[in-house]
Coordinates of C-alpha atoms in Angstrom, one line a residue:
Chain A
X153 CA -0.2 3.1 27.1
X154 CA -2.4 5.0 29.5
X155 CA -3.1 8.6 30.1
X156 CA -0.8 8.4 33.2
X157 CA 2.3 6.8 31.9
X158 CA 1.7 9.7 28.3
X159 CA 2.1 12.0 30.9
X160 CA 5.0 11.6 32.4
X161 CA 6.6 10.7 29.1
X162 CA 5.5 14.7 28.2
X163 CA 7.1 15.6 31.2
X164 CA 10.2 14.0 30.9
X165 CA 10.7 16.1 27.2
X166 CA 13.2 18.5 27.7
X167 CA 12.1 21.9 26.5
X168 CA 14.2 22.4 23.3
X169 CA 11.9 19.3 22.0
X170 CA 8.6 21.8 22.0
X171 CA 9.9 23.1 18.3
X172 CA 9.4 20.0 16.5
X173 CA 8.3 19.9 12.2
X174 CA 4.6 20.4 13.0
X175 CA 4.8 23.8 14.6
X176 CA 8.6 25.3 13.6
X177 CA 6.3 27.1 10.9
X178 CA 2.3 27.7 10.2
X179 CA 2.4 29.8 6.8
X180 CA 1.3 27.4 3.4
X181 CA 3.8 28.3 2.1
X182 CA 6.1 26.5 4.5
X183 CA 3.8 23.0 3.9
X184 CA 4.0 23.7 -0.2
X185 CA 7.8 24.0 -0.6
X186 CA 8.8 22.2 2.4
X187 CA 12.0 19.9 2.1
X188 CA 11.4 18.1 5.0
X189 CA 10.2 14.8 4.1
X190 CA 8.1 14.4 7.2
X191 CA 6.3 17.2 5.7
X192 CA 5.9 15.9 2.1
X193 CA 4.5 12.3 3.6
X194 CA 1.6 14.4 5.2
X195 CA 1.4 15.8 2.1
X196 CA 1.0 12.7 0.3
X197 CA -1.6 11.4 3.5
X198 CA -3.8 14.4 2.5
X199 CA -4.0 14.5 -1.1
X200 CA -4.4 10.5 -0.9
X201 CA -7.2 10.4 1.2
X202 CA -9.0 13.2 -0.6
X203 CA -8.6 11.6 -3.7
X204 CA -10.0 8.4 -2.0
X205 CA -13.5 10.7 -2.0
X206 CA -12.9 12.0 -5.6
X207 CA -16.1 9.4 -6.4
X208 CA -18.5 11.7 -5.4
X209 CA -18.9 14.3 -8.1
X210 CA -19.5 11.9 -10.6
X211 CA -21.6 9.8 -8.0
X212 CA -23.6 13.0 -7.7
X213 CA -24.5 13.0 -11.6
X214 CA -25.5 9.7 -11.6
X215 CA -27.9 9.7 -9.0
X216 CA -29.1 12.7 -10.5
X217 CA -29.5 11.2 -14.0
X218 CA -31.1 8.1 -12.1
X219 CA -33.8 10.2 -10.6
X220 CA -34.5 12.2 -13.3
X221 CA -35.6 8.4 -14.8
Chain B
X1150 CA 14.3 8.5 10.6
X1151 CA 14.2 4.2 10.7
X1152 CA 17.5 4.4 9.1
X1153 CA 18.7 7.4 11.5
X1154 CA 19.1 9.6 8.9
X1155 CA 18.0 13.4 8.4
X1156 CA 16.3 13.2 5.8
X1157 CA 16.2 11.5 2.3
X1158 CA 18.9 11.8 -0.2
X1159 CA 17.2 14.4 -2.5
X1160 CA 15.1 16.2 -0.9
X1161 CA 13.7 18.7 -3.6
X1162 CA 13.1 15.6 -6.0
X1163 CA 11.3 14.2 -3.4
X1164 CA 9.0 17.3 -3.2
X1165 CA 8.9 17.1 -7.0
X1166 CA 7.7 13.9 -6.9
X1167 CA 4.7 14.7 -4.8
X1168 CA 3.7 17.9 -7.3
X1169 CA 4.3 15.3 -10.3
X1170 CA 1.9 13.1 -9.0
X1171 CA -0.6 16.0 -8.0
X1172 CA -0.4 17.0 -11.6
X1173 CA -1.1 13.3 -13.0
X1174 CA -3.7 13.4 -10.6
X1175 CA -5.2 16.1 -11.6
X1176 CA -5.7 14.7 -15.5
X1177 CA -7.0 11.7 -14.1
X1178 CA -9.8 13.7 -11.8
X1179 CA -10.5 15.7 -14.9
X1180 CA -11.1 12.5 -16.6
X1181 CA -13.3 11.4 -14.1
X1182 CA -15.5 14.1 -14.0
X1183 CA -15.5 14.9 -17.5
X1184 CA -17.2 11.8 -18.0
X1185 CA -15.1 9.0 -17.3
X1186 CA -13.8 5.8 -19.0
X1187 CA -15.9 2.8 -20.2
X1188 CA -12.7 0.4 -21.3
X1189 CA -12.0 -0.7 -17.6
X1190 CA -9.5 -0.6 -15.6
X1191 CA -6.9 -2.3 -17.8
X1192 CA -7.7 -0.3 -21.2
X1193 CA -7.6 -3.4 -23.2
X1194 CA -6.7 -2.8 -26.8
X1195 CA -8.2 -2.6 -29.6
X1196 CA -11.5 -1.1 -27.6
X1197 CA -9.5 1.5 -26.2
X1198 CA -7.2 2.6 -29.1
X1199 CA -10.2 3.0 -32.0
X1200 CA -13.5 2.3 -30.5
X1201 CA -14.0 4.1 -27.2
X1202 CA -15.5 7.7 -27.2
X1203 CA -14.8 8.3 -23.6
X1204 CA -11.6 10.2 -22.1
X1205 CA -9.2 7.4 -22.9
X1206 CA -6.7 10.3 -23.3
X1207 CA -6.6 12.1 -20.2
X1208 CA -6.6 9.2 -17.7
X1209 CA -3.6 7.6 -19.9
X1210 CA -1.6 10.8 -19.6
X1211 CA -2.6 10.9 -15.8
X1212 CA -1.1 7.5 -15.7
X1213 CA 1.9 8.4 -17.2
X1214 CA 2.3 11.0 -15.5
X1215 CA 2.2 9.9 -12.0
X1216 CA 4.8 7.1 -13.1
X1217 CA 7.4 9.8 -12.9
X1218 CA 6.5 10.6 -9.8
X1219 CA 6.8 6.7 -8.8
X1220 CA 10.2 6.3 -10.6
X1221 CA 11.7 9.9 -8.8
X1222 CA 10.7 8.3 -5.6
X1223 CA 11.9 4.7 -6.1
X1224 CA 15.6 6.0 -6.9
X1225 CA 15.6 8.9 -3.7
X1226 CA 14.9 5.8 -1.6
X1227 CA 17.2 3.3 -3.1
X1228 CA 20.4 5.9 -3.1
X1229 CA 19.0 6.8 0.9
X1230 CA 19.2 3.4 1.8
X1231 CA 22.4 3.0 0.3
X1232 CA 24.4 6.2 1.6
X1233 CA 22.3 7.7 4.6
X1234 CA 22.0 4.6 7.1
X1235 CA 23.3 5.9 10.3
X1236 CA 26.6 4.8 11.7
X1237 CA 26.6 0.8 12.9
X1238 CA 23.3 0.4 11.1
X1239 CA 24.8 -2.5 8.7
X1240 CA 22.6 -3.8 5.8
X1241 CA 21.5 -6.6 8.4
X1242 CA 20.8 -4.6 10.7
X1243 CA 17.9 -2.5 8.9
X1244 CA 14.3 -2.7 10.2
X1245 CA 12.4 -5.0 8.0
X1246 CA 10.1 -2.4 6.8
X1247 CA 13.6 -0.9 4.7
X1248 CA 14.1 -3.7 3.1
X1249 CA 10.7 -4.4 1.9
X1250 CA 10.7 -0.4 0.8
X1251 CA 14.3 -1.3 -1.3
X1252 CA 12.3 -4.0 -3.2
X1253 CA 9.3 -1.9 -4.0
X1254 CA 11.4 1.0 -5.1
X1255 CA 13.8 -1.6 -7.3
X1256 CA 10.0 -2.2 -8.8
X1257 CA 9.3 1.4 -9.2
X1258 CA 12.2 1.8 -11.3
X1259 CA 12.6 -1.4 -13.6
X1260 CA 8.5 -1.5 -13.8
X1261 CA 7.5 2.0 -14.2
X1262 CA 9.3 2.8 -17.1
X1263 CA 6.8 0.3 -19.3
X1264 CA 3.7 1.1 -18.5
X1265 CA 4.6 4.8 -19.2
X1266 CA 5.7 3.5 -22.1
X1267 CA 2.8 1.4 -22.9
X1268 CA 0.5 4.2 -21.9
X1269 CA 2.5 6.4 -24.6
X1270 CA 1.6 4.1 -27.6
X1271 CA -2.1 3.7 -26.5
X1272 CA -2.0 7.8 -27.0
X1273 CA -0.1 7.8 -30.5
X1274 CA -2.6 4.3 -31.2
X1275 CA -5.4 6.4 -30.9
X1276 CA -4.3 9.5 -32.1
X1277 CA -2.3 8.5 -35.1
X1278 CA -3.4 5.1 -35.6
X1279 CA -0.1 4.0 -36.2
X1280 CA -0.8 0.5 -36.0
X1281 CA 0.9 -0.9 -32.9
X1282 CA -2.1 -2.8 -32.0
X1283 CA -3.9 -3.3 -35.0
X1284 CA -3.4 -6.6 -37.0
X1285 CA -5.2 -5.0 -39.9
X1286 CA -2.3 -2.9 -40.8
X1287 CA 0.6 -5.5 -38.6
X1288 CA -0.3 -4.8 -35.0
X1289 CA -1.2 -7.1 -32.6
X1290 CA -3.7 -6.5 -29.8
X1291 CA -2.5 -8.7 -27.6
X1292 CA 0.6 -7.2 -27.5
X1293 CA -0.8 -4.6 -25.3
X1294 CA -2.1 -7.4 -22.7
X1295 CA 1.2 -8.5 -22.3
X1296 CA 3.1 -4.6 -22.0
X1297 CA -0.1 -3.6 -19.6
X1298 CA 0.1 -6.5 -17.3
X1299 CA 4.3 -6.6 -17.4
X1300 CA 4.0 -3.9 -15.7
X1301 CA 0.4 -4.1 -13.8
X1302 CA 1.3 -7.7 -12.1
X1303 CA 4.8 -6.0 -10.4
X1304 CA 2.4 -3.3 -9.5
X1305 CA -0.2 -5.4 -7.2
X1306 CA 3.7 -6.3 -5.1
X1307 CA 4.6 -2.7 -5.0
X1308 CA 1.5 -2.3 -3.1
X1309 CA 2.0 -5.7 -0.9
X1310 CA 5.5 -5.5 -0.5
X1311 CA 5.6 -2.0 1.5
X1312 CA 2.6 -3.8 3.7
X1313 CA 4.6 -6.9 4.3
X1314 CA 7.9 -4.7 5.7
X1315 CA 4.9 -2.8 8.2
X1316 CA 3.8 -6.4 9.7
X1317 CA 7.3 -7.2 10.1
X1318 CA 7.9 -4.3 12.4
X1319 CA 4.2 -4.6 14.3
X1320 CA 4.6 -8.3 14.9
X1321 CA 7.9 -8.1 16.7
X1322 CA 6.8 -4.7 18.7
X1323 CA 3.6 -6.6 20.1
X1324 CA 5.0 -9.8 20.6
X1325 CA 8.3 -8.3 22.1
X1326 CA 10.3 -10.8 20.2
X1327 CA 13.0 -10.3 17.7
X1328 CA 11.7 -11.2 13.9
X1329 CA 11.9 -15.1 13.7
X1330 CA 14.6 -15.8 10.7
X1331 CA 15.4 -12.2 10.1
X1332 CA 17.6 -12.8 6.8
X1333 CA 14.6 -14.7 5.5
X1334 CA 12.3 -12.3 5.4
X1335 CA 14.5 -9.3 4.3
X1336 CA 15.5 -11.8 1.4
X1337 CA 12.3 -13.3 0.4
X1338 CA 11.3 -9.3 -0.6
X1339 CA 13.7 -9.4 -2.9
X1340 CA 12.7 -12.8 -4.4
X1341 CA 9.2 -10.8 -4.4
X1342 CA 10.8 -8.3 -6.6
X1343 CA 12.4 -10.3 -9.0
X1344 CA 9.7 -13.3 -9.2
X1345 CA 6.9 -10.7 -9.8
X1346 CA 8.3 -9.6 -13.2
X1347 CA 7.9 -13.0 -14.6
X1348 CA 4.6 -14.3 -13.9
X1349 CA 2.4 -11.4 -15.8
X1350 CA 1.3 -14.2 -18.2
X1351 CA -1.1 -15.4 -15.6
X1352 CA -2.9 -12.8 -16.6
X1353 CA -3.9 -13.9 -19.8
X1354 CA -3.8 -17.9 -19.8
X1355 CA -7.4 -17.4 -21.3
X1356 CA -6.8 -14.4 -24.1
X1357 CA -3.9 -16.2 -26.9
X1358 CA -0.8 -17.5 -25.8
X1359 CA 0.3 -20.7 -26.6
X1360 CA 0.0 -23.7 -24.0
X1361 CA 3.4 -24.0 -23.0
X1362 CA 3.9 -20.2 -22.1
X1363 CA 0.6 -21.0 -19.8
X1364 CA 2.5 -23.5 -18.3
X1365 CA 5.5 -21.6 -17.8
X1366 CA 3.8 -19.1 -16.3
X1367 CA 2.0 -21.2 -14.4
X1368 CA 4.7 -22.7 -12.7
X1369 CA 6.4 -19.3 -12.3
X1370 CA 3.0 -18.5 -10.0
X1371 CA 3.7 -20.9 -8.2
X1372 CA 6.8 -19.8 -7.3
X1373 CA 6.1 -16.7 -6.0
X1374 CA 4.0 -18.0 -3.2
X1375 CA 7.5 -19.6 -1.6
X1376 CA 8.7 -15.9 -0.3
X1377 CA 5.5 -14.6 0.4
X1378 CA 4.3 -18.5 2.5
X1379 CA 8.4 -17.6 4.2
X1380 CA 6.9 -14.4 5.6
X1381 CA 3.4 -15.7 6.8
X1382 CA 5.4 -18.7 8.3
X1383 CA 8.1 -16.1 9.9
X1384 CA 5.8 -13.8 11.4
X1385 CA 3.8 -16.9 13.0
X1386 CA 7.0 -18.2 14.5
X1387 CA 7.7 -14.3 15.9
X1388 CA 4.4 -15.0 18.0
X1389 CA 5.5 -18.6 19.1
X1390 CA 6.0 -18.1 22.8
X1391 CA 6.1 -13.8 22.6
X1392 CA 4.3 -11.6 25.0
X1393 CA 1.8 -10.8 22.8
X1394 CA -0.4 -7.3 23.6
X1395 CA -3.6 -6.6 21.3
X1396 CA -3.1 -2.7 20.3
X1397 CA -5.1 -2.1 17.7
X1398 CA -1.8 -2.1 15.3
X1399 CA -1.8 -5.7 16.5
X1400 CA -5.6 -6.4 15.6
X1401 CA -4.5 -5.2 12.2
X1402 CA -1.6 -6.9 11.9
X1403 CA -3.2 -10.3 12.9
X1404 CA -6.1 -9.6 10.7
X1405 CA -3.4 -9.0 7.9
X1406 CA -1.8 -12.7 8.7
X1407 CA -5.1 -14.8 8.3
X1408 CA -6.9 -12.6 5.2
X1409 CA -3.5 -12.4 3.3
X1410 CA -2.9 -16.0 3.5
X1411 CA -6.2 -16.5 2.2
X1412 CA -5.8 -14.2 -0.8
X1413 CA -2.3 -16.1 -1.1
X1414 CA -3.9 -20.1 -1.0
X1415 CA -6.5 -18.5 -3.3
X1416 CA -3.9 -17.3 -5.6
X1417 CA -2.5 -20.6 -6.0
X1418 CA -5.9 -21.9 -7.6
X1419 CA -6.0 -19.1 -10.0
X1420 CA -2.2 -20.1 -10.8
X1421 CA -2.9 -23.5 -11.5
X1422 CA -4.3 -23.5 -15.6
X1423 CA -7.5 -25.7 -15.2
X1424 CA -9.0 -24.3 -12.3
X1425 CA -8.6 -20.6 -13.7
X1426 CA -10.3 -21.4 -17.2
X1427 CA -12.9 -22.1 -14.9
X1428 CA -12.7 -19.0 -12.6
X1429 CA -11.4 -16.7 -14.8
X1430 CA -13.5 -13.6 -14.9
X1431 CA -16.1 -14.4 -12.3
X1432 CA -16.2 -12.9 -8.6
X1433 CA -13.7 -15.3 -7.0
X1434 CA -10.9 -13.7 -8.9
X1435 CA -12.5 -10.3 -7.0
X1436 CA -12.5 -11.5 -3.9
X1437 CA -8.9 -13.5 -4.6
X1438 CA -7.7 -9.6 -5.1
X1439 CA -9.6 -8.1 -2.5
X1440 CA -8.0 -10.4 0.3
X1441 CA -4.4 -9.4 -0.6
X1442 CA -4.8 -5.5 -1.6
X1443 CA -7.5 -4.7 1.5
X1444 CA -7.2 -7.7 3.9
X1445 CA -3.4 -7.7 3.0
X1446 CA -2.0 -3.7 1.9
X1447 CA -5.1 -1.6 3.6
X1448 CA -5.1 -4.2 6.5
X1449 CA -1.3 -2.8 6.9
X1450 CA -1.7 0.7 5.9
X1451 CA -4.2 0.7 9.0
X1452 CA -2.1 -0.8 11.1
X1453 CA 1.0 1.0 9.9
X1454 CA -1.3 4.5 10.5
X1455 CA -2.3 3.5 14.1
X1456 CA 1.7 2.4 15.2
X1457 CA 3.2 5.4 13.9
X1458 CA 0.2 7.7 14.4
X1459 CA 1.9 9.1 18.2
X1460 CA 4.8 9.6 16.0
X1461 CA 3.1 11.6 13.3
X1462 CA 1.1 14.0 15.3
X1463 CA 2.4 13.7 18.8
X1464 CA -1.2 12.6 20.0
X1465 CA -2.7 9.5 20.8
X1466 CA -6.0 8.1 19.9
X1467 CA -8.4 6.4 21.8
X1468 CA -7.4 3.3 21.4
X1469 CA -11.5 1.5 22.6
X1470 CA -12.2 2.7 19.4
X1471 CA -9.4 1.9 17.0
X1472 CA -10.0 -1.7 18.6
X1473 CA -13.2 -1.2 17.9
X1474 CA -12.8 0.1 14.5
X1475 CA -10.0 -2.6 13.9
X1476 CA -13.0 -5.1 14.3
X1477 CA -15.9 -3.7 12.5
X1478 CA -13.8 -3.7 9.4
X1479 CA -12.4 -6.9 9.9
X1480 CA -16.2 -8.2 10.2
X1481 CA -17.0 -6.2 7.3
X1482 CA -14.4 -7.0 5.0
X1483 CA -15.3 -10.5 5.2
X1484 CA -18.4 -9.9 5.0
X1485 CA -18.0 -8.3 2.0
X1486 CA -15.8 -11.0 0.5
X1487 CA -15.8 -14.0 1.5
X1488 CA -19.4 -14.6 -0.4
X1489 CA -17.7 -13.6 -3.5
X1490 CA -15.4 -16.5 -3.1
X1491 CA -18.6 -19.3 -3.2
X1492 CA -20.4 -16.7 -5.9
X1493 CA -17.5 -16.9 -8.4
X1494 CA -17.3 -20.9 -7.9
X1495 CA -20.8 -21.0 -8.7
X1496 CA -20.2 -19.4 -11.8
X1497 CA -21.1 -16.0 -11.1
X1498 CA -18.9 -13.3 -13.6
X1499 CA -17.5 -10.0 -12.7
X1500 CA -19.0 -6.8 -13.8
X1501 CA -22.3 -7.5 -14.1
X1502 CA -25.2 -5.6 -12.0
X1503 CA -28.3 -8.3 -12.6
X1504 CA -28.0 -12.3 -11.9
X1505 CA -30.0 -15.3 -11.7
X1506 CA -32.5 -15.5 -8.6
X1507 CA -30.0 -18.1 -6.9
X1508 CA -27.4 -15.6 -6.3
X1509 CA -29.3 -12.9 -4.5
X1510 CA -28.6 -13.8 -0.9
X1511 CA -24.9 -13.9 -1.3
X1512 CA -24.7 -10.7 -2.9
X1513 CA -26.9 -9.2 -0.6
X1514 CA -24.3 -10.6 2.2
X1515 CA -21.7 -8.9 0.4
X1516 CA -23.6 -5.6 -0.3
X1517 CA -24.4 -5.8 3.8
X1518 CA -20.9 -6.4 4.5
X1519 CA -19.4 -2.9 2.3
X1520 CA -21.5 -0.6 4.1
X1521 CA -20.4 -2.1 7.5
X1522 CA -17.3 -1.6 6.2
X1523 CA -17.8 1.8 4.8
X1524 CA -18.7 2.6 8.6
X1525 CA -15.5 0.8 9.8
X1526 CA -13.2 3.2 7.4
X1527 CA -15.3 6.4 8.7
X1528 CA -14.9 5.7 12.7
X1529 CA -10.7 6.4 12.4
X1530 CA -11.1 9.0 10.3
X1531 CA -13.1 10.5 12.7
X1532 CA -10.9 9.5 16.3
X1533 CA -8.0 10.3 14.2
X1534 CA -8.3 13.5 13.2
X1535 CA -10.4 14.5 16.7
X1536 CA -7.0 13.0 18.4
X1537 CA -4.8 15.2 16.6
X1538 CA -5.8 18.3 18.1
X1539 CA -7.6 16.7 21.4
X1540 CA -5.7 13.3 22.0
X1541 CA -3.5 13.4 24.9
X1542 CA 0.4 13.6 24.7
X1543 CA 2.1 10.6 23.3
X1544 CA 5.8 10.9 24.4
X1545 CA 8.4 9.5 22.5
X1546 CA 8.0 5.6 22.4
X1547 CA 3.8 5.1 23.5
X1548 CA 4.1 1.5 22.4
X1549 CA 8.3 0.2 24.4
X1550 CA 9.0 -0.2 20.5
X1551 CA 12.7 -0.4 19.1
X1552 CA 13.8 1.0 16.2
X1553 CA 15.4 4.7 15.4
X1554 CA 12.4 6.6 14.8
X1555 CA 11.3 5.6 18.9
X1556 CA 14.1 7.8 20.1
X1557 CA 13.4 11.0 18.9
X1558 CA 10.4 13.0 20.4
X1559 CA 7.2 13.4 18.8
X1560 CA 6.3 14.9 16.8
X1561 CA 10.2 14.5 15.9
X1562 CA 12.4 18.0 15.0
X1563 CA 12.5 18.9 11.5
X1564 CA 16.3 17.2 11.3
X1565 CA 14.8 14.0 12.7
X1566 CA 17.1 13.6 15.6
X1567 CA 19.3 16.5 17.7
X1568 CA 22.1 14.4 17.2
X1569 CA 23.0 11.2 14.8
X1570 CA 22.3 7.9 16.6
X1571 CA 25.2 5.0 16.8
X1572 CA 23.8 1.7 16.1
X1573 CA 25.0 -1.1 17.7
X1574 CA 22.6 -4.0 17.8
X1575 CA 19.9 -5.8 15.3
X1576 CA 16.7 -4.6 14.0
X1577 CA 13.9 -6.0 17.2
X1578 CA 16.4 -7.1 20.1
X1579 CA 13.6 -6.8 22.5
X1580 CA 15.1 -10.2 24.4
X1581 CA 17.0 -7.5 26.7
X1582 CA 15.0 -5.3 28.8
X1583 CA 16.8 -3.2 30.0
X1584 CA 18.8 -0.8 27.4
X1585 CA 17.8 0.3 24.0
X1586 CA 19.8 1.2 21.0
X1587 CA 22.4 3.6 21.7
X1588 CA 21.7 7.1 21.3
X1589 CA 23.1 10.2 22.3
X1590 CA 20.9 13.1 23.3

């Protein structure tokens, strides 16, 4: 899978392919009531790996209340 | 798009299902911030139902919540599998990966259900004090131990299970073979299913049940490891003589085979009654659970993430680093873990931040190895979402894989593929070179 061979793979696209569920529409809007369930999985990807940080408020206090001491 | 269809069945319930479980979420942040829970994970009764001051509440609602969202989702993919599979695409036909996504959402639905339901009297419990768990007025604590973990045990597959379809499909793309005893491995998910609701006993061969439910139980265990020992022996047989190419999917993948059967052997000596009323609630049961759900289902989620990842965005990474990354968690996983294993054989219990002086270096080991792999998690965050804007174009099929979703472009069109492919082979025929499944363009 190098550069070389991507390349010619991105050449070989024909151009109707260009509009694909990424870029066919930009507004949030579009993302929040989307159908498509490509869509909805990157949904899920996002909100997943956000909650995967939703440690560090309460990380915060204690290292606050552990200082204070 | 593995199963050549459009999309799923129901679409809006599928979007429903994500706001469902944003909602859920969101009690269960509050809860977090607001102070959090001191009962544990598993909310044991009676602590949880009349002595606990903390927000037993919200997090139980969160949780019961998001099992709607679970349940919605299970059903949309059962009825998918069932009525969208493209034309020629025959029940033995399907990737692996659909199969193991039928028996997770077949847990979804039967398993969901009671823990919502369980999580609904822990609320009345402690807001009513009804009595459910309270032998003072003809309750029964342990009742709760055996509602939580019906459903908590089936829970720990329907995190495995989803894993176990992804190595199926990166085995056979990086060893160009087709899957070695295909109908075994579809099957033995289902065997997973079923099996898993009827060992949650193990769970509790130490808290009050009599000695020949243990041993029921016990022997139920053990029987579980048959479909999941099928797979590790399956995929091993897959490599037998492949072509085998080390993509960082493939590090992950292998990494998946050695630390899940591991966590799997391990598992048997928790199964077995005398061994576990000696390791019961000390750090090998940690690191017994820690080699299945993150050497097992992160090991796979990684790997899953890098194979599709073209597919996704369009991109692809640099794949020096994934390897690279693919390593330092490896490292630092076992790291992490492995001393756990020798720390909970010694005697060491779970849940406790001080120890006796002989201890110290293998938890220092095992501190050292979570901050390595702390560092491993942060390096593909980093490549990843750099590649997705920078990375170069991927084309369609990066890796020569099979399977539907490789004949599409990427990223695909919103209706998945300009016209409906024909199937007309198996799942993995990579043994012929030359031609790939049919599909019209």
């Amino acid at each position: 899978m190098s550069t070389a061979t991507a390349d010619i793979h991105a050449h070989d696209l024909p151009a109707d392919t260009r509009t694909n569920y990424l870029n066919v529409d930009h507004s949030v809007k579009s993302w929040l009531l989307t159908k498509d369930h490509k869509r909805i999985a990157l949904l899920y990807l996002i909100s997943i790996t956000l909650m995967f940080f939703a440690w560090f408020p309460r990380f915060r206090q204690r290292l606050a209340i552990s200082l204070c001491r | 798009m593995m199963i050549g269809a459009r999309d799923l069945a129901f679409p809006r319930l599928n979007l429903l299902s994500w706001y469902i479980y944003i909602i859920g979420a969101a009690f269960t942040l509050y809860a977090v911030i607001s102070g959090g829970v001191d009962t544990g994970w598993t909310f044991y009764t009676p602590y949880s139902s009349t002595f606990a001051h903390t927000q037993v509440i919200p997090t139980a609602l969160g949780v019961f919540i998001t099992g709607f969202s679970s349940i919605l989702t299970g059903l949309n993919f059962i009825v998918t599998i069932h009525k969208m599979r493209a034309p020629g695409l025959t029940w033995f036909r399907l990737p692996l990966f659909i199969w193991a996504m039928y028996a997770t959402s077949v847990i979804f639905i039967l398993g969901t259900p009671v823990i919502a339901v369980t999580m609904f009297l822990l609320g009345l419990e402690r807001l009513l004090h009804i009595g459910i768990f309270d032998p003072a007025i003809g309750g029964d604590p342990i009742l709760f131990q055996h509602l939580f973990w019906f459903y908590s045990h089936p829970a720990v597959y329907i995190m495995i299970l989803p894993g176990m379809g992804v190595m199926s499909e990166l085995i056979t793309a990086f060893s160009r073979k087709r899957i070695f005893g295909y109908s075994f491995v579809a099957f033995s998910s289902l065997a997973i299913a079923v099996i898993s609701f009827l060992v949650w006993g193990h769970h509790m061969f130490v808290t009050g049940q009599s000695v020949y439910a243990g041993l029921v139980f016990s022997v139920l265990s053990f029987l579980v490891a048959i479909p999941s020992a099928i797979k590790v022996f399956n995929w091993t047989a897959t490599l037998y003589k492949g072509s085998i190419s080390y993509e960082a999917p493939m590090l992950y993948a292998l990494g998946f085979v050695g630390l899940f059967t591991m966590g799997g052997l391990t598992g048997l000596f928790l199964a077995s009654l005398a061994t576990d009323v000696h390791l019961n609630g000390t750090y090998f049961i940690v690191a017994h659970f820690h080699y299945i759900m993150v050497g097992g289902a992160v090991m796979a989620y990684l790997g899953g993430l890098h194979f599709w990842w073209p597919k996704i965005t369009g991109r692809l990474y640099p794949d020096v680093w994934a390897r690279f990354a693919a390593l330092v968690i490896f490292v630092g996983f076992n790291l992490t873990f492995f001393p756990q294993f020798v720390l909970g054989y010694l005697g060491m219990p779970r849940r406790y931040a001080v120890y006796p002086a002989e201890f110290q270096t293998l938890n220092v080991m095992s501190s050292a190895g979570a901050s390595i792999l702390g560092v491993g998690y942060l390096i593909p965050l980093i490549y990843l979402i750099w590649s997705f804007k920078y990375g170069p174009i991927a084309g369609p099929n990066p890796w020569g894989a099979k399977g539907l979703e490789w004949t599409t472009p990427s990223p695909p069109p919103t209706e998945n593929f300009t016209e409906i492919p024909v199937v007309t082979e198996g799942a993995y025929d990579y043994a012929q070179t030359s031609g790939s499944r049919t599909h019209h363009d």
